[in-house]
Coordinates of C-alpha atoms and ligand atoms in Angstrom, one line a residue:
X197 CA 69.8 19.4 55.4
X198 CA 67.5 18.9 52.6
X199 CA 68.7 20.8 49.6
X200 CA 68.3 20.7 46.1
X201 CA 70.2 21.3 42.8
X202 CA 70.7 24.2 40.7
X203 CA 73.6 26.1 38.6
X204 CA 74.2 29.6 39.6
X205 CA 75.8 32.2 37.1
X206 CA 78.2 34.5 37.7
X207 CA 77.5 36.7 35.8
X208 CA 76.7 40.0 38.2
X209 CA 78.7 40.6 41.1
X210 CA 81.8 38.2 41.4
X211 CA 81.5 35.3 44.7
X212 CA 83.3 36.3 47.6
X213 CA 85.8 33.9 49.7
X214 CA 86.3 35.6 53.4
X215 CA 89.5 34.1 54.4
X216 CA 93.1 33.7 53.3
X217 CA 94.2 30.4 54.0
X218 CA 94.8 27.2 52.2
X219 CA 91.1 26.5 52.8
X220 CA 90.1 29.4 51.2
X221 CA 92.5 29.2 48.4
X222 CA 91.0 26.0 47.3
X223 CA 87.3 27.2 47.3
X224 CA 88.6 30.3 45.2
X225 CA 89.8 27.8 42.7
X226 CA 87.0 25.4 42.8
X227 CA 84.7 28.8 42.0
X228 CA 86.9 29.9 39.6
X229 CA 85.7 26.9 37.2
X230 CA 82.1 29.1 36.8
X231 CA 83.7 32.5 37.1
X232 CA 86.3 34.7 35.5
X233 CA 87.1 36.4 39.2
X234 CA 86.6 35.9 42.7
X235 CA 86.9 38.3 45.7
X236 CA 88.9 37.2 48.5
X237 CA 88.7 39.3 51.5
X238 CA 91.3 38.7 54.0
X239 CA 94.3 40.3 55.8
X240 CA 97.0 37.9 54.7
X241 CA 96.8 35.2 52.3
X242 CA 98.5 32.0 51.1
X243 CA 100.8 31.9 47.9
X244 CA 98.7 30.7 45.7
X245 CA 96.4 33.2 46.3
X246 CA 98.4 35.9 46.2
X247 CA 99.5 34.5 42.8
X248 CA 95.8 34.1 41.6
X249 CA 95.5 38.2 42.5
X250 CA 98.8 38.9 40.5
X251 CA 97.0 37.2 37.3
X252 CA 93.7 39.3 37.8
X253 CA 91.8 35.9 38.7
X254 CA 91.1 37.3 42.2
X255 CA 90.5 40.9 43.6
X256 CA 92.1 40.8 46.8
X257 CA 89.9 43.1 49.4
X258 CA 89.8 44.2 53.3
X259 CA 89.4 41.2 56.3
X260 CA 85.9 41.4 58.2
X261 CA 83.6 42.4 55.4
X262 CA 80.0 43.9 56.8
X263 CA 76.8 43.9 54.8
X264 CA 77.9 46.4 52.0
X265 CA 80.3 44.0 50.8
X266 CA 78.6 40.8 51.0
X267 CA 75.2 42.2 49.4
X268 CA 74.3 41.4 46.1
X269 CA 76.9 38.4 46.0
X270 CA 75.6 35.4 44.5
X271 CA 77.3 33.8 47.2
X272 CA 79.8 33.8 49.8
X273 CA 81.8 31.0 51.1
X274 CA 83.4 31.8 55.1
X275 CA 86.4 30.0 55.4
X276 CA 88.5 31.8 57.5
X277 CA 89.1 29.2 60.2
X278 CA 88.1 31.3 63.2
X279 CA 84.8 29.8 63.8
X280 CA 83.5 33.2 65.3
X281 CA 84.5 35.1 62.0
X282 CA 82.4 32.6 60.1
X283 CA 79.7 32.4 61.9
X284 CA 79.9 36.3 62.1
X285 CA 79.9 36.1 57.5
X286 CA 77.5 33.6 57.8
X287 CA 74.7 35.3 59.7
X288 CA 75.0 39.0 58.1
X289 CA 74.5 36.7 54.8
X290 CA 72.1 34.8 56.3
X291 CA 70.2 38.1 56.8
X292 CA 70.7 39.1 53.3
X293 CA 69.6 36.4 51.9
X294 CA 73.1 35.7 50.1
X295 CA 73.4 31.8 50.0
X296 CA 76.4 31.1 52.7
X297 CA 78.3 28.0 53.0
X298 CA 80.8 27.3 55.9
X299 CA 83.1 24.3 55.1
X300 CA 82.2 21.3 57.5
X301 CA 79.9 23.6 59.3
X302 CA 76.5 22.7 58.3
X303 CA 74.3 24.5 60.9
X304 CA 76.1 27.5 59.4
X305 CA 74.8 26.7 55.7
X306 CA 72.3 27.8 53.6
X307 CA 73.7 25.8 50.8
X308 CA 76.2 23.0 50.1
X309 CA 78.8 22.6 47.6
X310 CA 78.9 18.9 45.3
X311 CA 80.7 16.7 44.2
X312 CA 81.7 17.7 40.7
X313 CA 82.7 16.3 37.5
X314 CA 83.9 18.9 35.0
X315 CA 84.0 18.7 31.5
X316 CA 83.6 22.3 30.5
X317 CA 80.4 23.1 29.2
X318 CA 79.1 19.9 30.5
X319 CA 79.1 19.8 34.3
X320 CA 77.4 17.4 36.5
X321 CA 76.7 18.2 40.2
X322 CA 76.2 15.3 42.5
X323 CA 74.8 15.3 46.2
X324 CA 73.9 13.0 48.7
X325 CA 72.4 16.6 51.3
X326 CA 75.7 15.3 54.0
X327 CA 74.6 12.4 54.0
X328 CA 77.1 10.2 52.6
X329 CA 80.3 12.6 51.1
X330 CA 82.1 9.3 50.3
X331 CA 79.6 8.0 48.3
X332 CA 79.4 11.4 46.1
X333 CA 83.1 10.7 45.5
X334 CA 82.9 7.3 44.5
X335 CA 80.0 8.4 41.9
X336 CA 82.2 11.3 41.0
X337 CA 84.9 8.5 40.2
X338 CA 82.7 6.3 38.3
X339 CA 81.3 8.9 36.2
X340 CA 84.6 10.4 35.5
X341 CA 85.9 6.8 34.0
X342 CA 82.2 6.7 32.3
X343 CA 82.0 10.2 30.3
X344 CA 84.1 10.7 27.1
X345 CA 86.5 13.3 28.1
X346 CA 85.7 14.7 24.5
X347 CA 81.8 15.7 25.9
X348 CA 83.0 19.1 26.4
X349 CA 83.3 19.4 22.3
X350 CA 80.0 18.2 21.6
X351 CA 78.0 20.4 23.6
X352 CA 80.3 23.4 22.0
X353 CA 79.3 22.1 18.8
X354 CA 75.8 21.8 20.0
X355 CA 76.1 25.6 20.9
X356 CA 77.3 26.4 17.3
X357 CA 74.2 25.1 15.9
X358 CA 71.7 26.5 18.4
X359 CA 70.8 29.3 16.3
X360 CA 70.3 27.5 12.9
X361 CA 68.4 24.9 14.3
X362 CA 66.1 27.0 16.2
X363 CA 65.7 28.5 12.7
X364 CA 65.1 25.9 10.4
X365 CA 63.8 23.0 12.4
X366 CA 60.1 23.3 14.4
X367 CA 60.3 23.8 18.4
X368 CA 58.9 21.1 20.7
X369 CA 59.0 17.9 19.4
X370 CA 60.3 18.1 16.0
X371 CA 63.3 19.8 17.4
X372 CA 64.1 17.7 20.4
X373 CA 63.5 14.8 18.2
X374 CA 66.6 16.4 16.0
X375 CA 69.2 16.8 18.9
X376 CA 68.0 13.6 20.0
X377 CA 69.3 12.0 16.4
X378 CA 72.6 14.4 16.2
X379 CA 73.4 13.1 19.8
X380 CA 72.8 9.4 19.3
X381 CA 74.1 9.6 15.6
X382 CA 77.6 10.0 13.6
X383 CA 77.3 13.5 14.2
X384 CA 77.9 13.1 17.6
X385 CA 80.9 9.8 17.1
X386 CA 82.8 12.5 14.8
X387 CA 82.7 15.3 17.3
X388 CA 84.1 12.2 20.3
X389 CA 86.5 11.1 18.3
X390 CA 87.8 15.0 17.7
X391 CA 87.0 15.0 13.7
X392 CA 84.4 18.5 14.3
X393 CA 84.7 19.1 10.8
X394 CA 83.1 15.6 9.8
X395 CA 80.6 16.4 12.8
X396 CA 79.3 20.1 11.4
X397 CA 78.7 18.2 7.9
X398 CA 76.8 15.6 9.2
X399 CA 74.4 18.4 11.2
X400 CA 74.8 20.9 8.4
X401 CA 73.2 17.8 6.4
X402 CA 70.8 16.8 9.2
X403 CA 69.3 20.4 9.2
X404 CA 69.0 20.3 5.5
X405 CA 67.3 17.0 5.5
X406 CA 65.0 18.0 8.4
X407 CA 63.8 21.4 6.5
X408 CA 62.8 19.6 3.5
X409 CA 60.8 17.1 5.0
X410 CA 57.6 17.3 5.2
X411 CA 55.9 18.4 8.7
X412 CA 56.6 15.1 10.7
X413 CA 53.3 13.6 11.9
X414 CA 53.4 12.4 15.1
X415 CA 53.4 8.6 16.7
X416 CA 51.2 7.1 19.9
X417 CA 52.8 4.2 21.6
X418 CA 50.9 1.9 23.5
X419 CA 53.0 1.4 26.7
X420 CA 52.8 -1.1 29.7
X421 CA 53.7 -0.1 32.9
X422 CA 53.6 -3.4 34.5
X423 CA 51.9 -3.9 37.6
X424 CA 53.4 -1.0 40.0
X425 CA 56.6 -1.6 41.0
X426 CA 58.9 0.6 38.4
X427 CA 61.6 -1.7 38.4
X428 CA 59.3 -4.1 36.3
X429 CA 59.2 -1.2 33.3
X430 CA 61.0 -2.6 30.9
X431 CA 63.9 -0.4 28.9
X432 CA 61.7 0.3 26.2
X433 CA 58.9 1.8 28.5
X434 CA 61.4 3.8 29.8
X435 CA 63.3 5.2 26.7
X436 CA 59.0 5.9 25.4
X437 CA 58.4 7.9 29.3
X438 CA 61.1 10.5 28.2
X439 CA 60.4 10.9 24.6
X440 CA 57.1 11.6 25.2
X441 CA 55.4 15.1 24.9
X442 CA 52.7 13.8 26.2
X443 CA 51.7 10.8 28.5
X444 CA 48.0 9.5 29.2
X445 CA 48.3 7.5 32.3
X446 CA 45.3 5.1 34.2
X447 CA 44.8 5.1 37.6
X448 CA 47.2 1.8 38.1
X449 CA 49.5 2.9 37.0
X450 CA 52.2 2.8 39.9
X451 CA 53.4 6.2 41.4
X452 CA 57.7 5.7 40.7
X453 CA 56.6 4.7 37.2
X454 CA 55.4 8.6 36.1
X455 CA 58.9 9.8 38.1
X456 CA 60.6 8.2 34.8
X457 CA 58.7 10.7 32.4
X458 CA 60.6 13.9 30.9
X459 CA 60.4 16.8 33.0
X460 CA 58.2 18.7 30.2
X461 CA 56.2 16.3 29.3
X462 CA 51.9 16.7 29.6
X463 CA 50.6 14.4 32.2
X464 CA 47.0 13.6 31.6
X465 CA 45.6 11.0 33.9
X466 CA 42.2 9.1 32.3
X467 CA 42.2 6.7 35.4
X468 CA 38.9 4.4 35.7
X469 CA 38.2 3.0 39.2
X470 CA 34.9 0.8 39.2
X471 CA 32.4 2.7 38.9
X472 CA 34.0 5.9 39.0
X473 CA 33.3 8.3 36.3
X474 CA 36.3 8.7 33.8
X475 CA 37.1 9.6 30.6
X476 CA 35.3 7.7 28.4
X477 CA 36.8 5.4 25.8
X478 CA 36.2 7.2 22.6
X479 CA 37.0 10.5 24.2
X480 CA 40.6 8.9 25.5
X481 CA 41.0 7.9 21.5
X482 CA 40.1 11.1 20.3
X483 CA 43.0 13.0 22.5
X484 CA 45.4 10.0 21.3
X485 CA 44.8 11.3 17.5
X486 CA 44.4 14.5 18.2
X487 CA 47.9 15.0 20.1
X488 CA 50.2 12.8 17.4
X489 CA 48.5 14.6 14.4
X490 CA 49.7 17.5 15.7
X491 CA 52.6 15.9 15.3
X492 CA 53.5 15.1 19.3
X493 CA 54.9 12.0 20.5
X494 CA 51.7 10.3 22.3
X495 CA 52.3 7.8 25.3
X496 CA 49.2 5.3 26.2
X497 CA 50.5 4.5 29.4
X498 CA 48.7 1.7 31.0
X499 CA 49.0 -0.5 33.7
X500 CA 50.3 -4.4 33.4
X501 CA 50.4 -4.9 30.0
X502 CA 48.2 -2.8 27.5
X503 CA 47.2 -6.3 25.3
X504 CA 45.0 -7.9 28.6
X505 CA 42.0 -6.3 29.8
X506 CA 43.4 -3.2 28.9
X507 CA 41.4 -2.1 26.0
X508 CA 44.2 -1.6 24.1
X509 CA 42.4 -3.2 21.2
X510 CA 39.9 -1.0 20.9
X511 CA 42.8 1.8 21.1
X512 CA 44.8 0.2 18.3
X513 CA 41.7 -0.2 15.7
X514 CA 41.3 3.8 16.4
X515 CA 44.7 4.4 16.2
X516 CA 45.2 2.7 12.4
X517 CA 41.7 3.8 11.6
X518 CA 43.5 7.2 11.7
X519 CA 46.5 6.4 9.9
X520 CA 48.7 7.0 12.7
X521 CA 52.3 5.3 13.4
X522 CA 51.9 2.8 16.2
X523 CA 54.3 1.1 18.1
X524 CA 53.2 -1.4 21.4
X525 CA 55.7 -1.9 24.3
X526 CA 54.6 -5.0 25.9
X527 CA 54.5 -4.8 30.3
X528 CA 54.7 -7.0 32.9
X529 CA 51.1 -8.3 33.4
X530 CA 49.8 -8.5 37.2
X531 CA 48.9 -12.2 37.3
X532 CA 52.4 -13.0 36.2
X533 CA 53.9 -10.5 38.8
X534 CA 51.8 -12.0 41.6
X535 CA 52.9 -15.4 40.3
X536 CA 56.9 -14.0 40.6
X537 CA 56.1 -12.7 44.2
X538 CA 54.2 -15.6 45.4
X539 CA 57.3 -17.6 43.8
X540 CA 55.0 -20.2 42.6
X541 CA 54.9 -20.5 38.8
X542 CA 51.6 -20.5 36.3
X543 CA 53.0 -23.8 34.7
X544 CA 54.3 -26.7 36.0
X545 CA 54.8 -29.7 34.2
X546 CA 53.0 -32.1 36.9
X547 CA 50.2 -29.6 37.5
X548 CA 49.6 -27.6 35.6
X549 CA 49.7 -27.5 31.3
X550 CA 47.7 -23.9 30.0
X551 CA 46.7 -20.9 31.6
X552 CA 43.8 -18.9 30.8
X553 CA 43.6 -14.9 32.0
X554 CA 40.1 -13.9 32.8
X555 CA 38.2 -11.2 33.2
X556 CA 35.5 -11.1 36.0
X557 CA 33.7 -7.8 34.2
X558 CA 31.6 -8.0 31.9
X559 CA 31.8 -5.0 29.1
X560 CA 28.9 -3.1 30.4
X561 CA 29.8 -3.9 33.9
X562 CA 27.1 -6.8 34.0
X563 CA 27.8 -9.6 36.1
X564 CA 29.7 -12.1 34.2
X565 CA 28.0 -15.4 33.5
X566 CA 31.3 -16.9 31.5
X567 CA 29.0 -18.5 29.2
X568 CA 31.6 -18.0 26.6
X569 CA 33.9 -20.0 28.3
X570 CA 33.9 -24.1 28.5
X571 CA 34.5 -24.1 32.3
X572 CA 34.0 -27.9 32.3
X573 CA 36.6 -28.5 29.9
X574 CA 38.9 -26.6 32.0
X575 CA 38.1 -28.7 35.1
X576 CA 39.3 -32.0 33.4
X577 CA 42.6 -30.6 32.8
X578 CA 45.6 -29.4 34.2
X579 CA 45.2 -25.8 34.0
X580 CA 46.0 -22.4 36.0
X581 CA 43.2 -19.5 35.7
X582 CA 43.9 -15.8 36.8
X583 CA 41.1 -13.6 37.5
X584 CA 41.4 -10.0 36.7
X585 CA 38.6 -7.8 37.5
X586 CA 37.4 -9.9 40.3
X587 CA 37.4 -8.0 43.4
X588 CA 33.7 -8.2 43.8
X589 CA 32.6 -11.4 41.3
X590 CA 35.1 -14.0 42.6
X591 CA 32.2 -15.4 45.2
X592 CA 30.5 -16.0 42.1
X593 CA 32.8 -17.3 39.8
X594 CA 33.7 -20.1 42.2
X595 CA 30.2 -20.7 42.5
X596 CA 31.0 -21.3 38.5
X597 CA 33.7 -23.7 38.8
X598 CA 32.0 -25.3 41.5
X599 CA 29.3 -25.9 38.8
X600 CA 31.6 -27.1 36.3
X601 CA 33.3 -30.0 38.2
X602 CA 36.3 -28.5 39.6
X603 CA 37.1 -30.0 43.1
X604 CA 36.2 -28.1 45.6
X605 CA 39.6 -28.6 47.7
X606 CA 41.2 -26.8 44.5
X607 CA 43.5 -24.0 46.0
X608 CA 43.3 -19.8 45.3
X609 CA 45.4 -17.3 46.3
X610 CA 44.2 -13.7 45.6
X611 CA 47.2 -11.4 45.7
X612 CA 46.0 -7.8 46.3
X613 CA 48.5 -4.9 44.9
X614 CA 50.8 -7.5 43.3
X615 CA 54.7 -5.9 43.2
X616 CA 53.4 -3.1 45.2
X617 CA 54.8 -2.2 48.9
X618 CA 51.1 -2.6 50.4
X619 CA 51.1 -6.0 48.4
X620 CA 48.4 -8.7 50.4
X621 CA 48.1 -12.6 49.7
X622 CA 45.2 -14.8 51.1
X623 CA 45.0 -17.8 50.3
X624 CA 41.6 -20.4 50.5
X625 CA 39.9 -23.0 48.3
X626 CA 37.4 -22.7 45.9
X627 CA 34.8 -24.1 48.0
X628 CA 35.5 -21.6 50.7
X629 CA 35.8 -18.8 48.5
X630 CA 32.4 -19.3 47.2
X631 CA 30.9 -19.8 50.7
X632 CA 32.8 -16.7 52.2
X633 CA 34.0 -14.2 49.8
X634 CA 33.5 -11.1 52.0
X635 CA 35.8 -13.0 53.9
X636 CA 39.1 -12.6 51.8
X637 CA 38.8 -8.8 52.6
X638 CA 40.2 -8.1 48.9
X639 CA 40.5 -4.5 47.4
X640 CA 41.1 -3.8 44.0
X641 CA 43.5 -4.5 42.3
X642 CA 43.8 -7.8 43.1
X643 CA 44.3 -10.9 41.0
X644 CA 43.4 -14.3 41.9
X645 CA 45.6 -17.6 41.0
X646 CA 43.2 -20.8 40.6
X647 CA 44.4 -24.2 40.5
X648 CA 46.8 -26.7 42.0
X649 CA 50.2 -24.0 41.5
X650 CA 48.5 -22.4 44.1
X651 CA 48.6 -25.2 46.9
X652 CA 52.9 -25.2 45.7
X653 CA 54.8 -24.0 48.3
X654 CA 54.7 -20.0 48.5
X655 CA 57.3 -17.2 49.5
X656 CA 56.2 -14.9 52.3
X657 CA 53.2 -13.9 54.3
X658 CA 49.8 -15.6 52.9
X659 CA 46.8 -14.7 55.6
X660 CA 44.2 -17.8 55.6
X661 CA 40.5 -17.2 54.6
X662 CA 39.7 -19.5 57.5
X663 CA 41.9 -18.2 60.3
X664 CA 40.8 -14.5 59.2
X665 CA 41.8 -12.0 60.6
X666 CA 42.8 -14.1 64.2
X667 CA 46.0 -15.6 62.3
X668 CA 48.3 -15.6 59.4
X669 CA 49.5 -18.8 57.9
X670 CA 53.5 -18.3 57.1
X671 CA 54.9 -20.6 54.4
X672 CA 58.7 -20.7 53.5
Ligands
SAH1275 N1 46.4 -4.5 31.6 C1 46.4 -4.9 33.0 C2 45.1 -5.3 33.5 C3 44.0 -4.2 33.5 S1 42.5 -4.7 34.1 C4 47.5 -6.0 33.3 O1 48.0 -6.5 32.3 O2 47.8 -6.2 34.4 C5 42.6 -4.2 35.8 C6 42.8 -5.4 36.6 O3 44.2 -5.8 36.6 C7 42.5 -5.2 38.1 O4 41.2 -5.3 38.4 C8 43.3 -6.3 38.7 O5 42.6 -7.5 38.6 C9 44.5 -6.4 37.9 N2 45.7 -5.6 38.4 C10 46.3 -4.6 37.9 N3 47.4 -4.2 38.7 C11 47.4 -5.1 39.7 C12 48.2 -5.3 40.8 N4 49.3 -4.5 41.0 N5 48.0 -6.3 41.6 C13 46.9 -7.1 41.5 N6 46.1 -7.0 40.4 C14 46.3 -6.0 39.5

């Protein structure tokens, strides 16, 4: 069963436990974390029941409740241990739409109870939908030796000062940027460490401090996503994703990345595929000022790294231009992730010396004639190039080095969706790729690796140019 998370309140009508039985004293217990009584219908019960009814926790009421008594619950657990009773509890609820739950009787359920870790106002549910009850536990373990058993008095504390902050300091960012600093600062270490006095001074002083600022202005960081795969975001990517009020992503950026962004957060895509339409540059930059002058917390999400052929020059001159706060979080760039999948590595010290990235786009979108680079002088040394951009040029540009001297046995791998699950590799020469390049097959985004690294032994699947697409040639 699929399910998904939410807290309930108990605040109307109290839950209802239909049996008397050890089982069902436990679950009266377990619900009487979130409520102040429970309703326990059942002919006899077990001590500790009975004892719960003599404190007033639980309201003790007939065996075989019908509709009237389970409507308007905000839900009922059947744990009377006569499967026919339970399934009887389950189906009237099931018809009310009263969420029911059966212990170790899914097909019963129309919601599952998790594994919980309890520290008062802080509670944290965990569930693995049946799959795996064991592993809920161990989590539930780990996070009960992680958690300061003090969190309970910080979120009271928090609670305290609700209503003053929501006074004094701005909502949306301003404000969440103020809990963020009381819960990461001294404020919070006091209220851990049980000194609450210390703690309200330090937020009485925070509050006072944020209302005579003046109106905070609000920051853009330029942020790479790295080539797809989220686990190559780097901690400071991550940490910018859920600060952000607003993110403005491209079109590679990978699909887990955006899953790390706050829930609230805007998500404005500005994506360019070739020759797509998109926004256009100066309109991007305008909505980048715009946002952090109204004092929001920008993210220029882009993918790779936002420093190579990502324009995030251009961005940055705007950005100062306006007398913004800036701050860049590098990213894993796609030539060197194709270089980590491949296993092969850009420098080498009996191969290969520098690398050079290029682009094989023009600004304009004019073929490129890489007049601006010395090719030749590249073809005497020992030197790696990645091509970004080259989908549709790289016929041409091996034409180029061709031209310029390089040998034309010189080995390239283009690597198609570096990091990604639909990643591709095909390797050829330079010759061949300037004879066939509809032969490669590539689709953007692809990358390709130029130069004797490229001929090292590779990890995984690389499909030949030659034997395309009868064979694959398998290295490692
Ligand atoms: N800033 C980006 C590059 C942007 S230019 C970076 O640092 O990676 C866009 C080009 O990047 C694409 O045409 C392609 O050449 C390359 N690219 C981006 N993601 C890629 C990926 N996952 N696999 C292969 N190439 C990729």
């Amino acid at each position: 069963m699929r399910t998904f998370p939410i807290f309930v309140s108990f605040a109307g009508k109290p839950p209802l436990v239909v049996g008397g039985g050890e089982l069902a004293a436990v679950k009266a217990r377990l619900l009487l974390k979130g409520a102040a009584t429970v309703d326990v219908a059942a002919s006899h019960v077990v001590p500790e029941l009975a004892a719960l009814a003599e404190a007033g926790h639980v309201s003790l009421l007939a065996a075989r409740p019908g509709i009237d008594r389970l409507r308007g619950r905000p839900l009922v657990i059947a744990a009377t241990g006569d499967d026919e009773e339970d399934a009887r509890v389950s189906a009237i609820a099931r018809a009310l739409g009263v969420p029911v739950n059966v212990p170790d009787r899914p097909e019963l359920c129309s919601f599952v109870l998790p594994a919980i870790v309890d520290r008062g106002e802080v509670t944290i549910a965990i569930g693995t939908s049946g799959a795996a009850p064991v592993l809920a536990q161990r989590l539930r373990a780990w996070l009960e030796r992680e958690l300061h058993p003090r969190l309970d008095a910080l979120a009271k504390l928090a609670a305290e000062f609700r209503a003053p902050v929501a006074e004094k300091v701005p909502s949306g960012s301003p404000r969440r940027r103020f809990w963020e600093a009381v819960f990461e600062g001294a404020a919070a270490e006091a209220a851990l460490e049980g000194d609450e006095d210390k703690a309200r001074a330090l937020i009485g002083a925070a509050i006072k401090q944020a209302t005579d600022a003046a109106p905070a202005s609000g920051r853009v960081l330029l942020v790479g996503a790295g080539p797809g795969d989220p686990e190559l975001l780097t901690m400071k990517a991550v940490r910018a994703l859920k600060a952000a009020d607003v993110i403005l992503y491209d079109r590679l950026v990978g699909e887990g990345v955006l899953d790390h962004a706050r829930r609230e957060a805007e998500l404005i895509p500005v994506g360019k595929a070739k020759g797509l339409h998109s926004v256009p540059q100066a309109e991007i930059n305008a909505l980048l000022i715009e946002r952090a002058r109204a004092g929001q917390t920008v993210v220029r999400l882009k993918g790779g790294d936002p420093f190579i052929f990502g324009r995030g020059g251009e961005e940055l001159d705007a950005l100062r231009e306006a007398g913004l706060t800036i701050e860049i979080v590098p990213g894993v760039t796609a030539g060197i992730a194709a270089a980590a999948s491949l296993q092969i590595p850009l420098t080498h010290r009996d191969v290969s010396h520098t690398v050079t990235f290029l682009s094989g786009h023009e600004a304009g979108g004019e073929e490129p004639s890489f007049e601006h680079l010395d090719l030749a002088a590249l073809a005497g040394g020992k030197n790696t190039l990645l091509l970004y951009m080259g989908v549709t040029t790289a016929g041409l540009i091996a034409k180029k080095l061709l031209e310029a001297g390089f040998r034309p046995e010189l080995p390239v791998i283009a690597v198609e969706n570096a990091s990604r699950e639909n990643e591709r590799r095909v390797a050829a020469t330079i010759a061949e790729l300037a004879a066939h390049p509809e032969r490669l097959g590539l689709k953007s985004p692809a990358v390709l690796i130029f130069g004797e690294v490229a001929g090292l032994p590779a990890h995984g699947v690389i499909e030949d140019i030659l034997a395309l697409p009868e064979l694959a040639r398998v290295y490692a």
